CSV table of C-alpha atoms in Angstrom, one decimal:
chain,number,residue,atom,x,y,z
A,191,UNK,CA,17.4,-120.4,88.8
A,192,UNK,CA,17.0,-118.6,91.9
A,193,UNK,CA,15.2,-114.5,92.2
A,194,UNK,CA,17.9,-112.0,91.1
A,195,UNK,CA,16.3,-109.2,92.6
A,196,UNK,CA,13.3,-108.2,94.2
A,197,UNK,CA,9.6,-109.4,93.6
A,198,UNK,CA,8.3,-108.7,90.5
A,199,UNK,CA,11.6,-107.5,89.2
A,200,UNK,CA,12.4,-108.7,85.3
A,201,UNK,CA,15.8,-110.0,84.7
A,202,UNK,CA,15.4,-109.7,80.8
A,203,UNK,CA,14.0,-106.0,81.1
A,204,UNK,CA,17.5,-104.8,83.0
A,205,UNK,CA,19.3,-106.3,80.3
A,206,UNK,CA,17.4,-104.8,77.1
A,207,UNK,CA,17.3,-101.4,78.6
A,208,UNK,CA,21.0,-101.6,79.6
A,209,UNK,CA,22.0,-103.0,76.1
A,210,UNK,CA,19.6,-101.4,73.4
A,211,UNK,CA,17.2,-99.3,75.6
A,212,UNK,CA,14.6,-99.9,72.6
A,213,UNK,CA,11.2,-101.5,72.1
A,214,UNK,CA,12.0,-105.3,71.4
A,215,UNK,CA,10.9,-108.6,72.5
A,216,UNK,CA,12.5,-109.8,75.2
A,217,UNK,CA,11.6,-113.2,77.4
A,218,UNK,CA,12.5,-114.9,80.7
A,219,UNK,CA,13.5,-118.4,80.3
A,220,UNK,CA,14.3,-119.8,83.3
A,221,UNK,CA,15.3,-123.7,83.7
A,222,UNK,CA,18.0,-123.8,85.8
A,223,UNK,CA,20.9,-125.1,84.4
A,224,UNK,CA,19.5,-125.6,80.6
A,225,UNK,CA,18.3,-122.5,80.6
A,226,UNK,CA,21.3,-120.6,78.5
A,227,UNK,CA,21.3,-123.9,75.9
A,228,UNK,CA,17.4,-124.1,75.7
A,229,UNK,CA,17.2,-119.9,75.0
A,230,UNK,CA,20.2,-120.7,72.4
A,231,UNK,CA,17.5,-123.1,70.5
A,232,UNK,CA,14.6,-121.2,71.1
A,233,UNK,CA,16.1,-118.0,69.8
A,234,UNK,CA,17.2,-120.0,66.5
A,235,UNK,CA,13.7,-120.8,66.0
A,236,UNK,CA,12.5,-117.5,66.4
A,237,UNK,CA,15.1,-116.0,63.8
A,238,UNK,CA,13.5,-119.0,61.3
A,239,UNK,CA,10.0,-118.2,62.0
A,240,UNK,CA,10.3,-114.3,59.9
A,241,UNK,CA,12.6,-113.7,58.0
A,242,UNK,CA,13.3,-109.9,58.5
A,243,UNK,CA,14.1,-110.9,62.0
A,244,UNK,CA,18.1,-110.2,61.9
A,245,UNK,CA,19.7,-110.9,65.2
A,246,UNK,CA,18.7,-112.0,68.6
A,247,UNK,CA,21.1,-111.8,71.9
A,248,UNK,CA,20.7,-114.6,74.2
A,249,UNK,CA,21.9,-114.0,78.0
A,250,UNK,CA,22.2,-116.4,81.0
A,251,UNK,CA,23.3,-115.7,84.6
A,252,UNK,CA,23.0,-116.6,88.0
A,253,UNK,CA,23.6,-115.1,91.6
A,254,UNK,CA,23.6,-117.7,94.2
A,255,UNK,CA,24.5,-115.8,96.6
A,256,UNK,CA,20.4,-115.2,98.3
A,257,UNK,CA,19.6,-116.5,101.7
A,258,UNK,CA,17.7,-119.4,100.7
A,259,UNK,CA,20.7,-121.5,99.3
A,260,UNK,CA,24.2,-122.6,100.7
A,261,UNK,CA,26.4,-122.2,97.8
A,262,UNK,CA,29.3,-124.0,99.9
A,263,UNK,CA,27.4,-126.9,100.9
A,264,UNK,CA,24.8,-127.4,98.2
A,265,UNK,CA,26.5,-130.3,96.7
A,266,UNK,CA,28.8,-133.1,97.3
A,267,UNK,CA,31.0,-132.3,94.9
A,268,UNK,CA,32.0,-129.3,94.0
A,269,UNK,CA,30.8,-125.3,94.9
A,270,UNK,CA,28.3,-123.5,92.8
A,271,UNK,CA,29.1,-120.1,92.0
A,272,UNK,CA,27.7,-117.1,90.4
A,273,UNK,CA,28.4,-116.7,86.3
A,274,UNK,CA,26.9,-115.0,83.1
A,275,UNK,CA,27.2,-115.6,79.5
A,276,UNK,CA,25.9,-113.6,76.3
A,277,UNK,CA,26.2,-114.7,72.8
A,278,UNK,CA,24.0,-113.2,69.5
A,279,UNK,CA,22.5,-115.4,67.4
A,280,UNK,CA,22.6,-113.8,63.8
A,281,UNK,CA,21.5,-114.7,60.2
A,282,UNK,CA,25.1,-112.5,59.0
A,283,UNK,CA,27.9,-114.8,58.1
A,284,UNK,CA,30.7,-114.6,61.2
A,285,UNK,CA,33.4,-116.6,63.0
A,286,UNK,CA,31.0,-119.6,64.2
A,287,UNK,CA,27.9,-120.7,62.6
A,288,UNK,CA,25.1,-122.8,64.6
A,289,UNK,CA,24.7,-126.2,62.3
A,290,UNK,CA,22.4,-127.9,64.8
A,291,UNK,CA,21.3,-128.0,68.5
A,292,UNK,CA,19.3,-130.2,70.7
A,293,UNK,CA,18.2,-130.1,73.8
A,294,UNK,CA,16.3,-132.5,76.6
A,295,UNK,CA,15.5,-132.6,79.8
A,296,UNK,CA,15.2,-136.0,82.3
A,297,UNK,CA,11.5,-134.4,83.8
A,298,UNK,CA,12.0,-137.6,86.7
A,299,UNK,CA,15.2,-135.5,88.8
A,300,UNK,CA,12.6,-132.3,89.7
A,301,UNK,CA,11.4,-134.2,92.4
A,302,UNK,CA,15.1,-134.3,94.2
A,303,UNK,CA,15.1,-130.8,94.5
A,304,UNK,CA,11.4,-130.0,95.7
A,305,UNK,CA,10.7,-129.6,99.8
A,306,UNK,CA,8.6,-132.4,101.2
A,307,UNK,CA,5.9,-129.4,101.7
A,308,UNK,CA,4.5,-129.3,98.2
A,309,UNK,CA,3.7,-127.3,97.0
A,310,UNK,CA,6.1,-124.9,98.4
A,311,UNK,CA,5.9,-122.1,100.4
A,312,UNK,CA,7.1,-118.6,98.6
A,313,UNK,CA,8.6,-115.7,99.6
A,314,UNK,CA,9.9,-114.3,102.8
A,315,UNK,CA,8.7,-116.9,104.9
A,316,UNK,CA,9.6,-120.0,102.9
A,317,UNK,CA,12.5,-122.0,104.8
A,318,UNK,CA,15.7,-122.3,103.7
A,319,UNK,CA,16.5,-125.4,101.2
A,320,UNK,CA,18.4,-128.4,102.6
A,321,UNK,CA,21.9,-129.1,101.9
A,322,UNK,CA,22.9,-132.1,100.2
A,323,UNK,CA,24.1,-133.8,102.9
A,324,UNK,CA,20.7,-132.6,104.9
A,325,UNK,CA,18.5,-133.8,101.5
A,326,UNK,CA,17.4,-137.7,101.9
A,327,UNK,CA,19.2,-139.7,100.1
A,328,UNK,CA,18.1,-140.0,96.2
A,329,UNK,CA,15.3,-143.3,96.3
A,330,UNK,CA,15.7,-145.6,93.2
A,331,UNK,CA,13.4,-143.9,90.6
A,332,UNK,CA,15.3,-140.7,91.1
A,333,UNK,CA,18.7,-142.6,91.2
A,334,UNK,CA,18.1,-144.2,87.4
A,335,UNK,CA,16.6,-140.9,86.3
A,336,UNK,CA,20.3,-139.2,87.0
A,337,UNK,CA,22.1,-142.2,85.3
A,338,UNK,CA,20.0,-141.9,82.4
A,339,UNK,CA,20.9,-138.3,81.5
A,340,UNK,CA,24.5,-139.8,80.4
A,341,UNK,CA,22.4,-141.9,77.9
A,342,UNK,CA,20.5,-138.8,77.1
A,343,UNK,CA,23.7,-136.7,76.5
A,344,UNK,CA,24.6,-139.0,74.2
A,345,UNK,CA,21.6,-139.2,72.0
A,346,UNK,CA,21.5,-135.7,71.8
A,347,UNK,CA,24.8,-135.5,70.9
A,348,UNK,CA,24.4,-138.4,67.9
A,349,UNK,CA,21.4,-136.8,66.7
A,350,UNK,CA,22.7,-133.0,66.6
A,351,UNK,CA,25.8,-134.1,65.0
A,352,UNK,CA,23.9,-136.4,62.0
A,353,UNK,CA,21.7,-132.6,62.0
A,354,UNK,CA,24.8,-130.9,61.2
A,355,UNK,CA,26.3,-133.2,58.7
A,356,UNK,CA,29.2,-134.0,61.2
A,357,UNK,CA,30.8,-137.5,62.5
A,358,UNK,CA,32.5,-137.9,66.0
A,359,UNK,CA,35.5,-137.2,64.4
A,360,UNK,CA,34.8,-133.7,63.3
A,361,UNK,CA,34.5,-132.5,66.9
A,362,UNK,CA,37.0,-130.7,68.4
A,363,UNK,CA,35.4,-129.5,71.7
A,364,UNK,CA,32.0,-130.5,73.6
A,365,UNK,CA,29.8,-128.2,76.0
A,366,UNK,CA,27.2,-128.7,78.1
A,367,UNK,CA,25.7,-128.2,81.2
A,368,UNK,CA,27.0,-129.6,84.9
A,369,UNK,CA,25.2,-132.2,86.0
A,370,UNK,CA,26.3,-133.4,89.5
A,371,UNK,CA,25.9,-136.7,91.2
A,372,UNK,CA,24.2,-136.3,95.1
A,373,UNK,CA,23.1,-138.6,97.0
């Protein structure tokens, strides 16, 4: 979500030549918070699209810990902190297999976290992002676009699970993304 190192630097090279060190595809995906789930899918799809493609490793992280953004007082509600994740996605039977996934997005909430400069300024000189309690409030539109990603959970949900061949109560555990409520 936020630079992890400095300009120009890739992310996704670091981790292939620190992990395989070969010749291989590997992409940035970077949508904040969806960004680990939305890879997950997208890496599915790329195993279908040729067959010979055996495996593909999917990694997420985050540092907020840069100058532009106040970990402690970014939200309301709770502290963000720093995290990573890595799972591989393989075609070779294993403990888990991947019946279905969905994603979605509610394209409406970018404009709570944009400056009212847009669009922005970059870079060393760009100011620092306001707090959540600095932030003005969230205005109507914005307000009904959070409350409907709880309706958009859900249809995600029904329709990955009728994917998969599952009912409700087939599922033992549920996760997705944080999604907190400013304003």
């Amino acid at each position: 979500m936020h630079e992890q190192g400095p300009g120009g630097w890739t992310a996704q090279r670091y981790i292939l030549r620190h992990v395989t060190d070969q010749d291989i595809p590997s992409y940035p995906v970077s949508q904040g918070s969806n960004g680990p789930i939305g890879s997950l899918e997208l890496a599915a799809c790329y195993l279908q699209a040729v067959p010979e493609r055996a495996a593909a490793l999917v990694t997420g992280a985050d540092n907020l810990g840069t100058p532009h953004f106040n970990r402690w007082a970014s939200l309301e509600n709770g502290v963000l902190g720093d995290g990573a994740s890595a799972v591989v996605l393989t075609r070779r039977p294993g403990f888990a297999r991947l019946l279905s996934i969905s994603t979605g997005s509610t394209a409406e909430v970018e404009e709570r976290f944009r400056d009212e400069e847009f669009p922005p300024v970059t870079g060393a000189g760009a100011p620092d992002r306001p707090t959540a309690a600095e932030a003005a409030p969230l205005d109507e539109a914005i307000s009904e676009a959070v409350g409907r990603q709880g309706e958009l959970r859900t249809e995600l949900a029904l329709r990955t699970m009728a994917e998969a061949g599952l009912d409700v109560g087939d599922i033992t555990r549920v996760a997705h993304i944080f999604t907190g409520r400013e304003g």
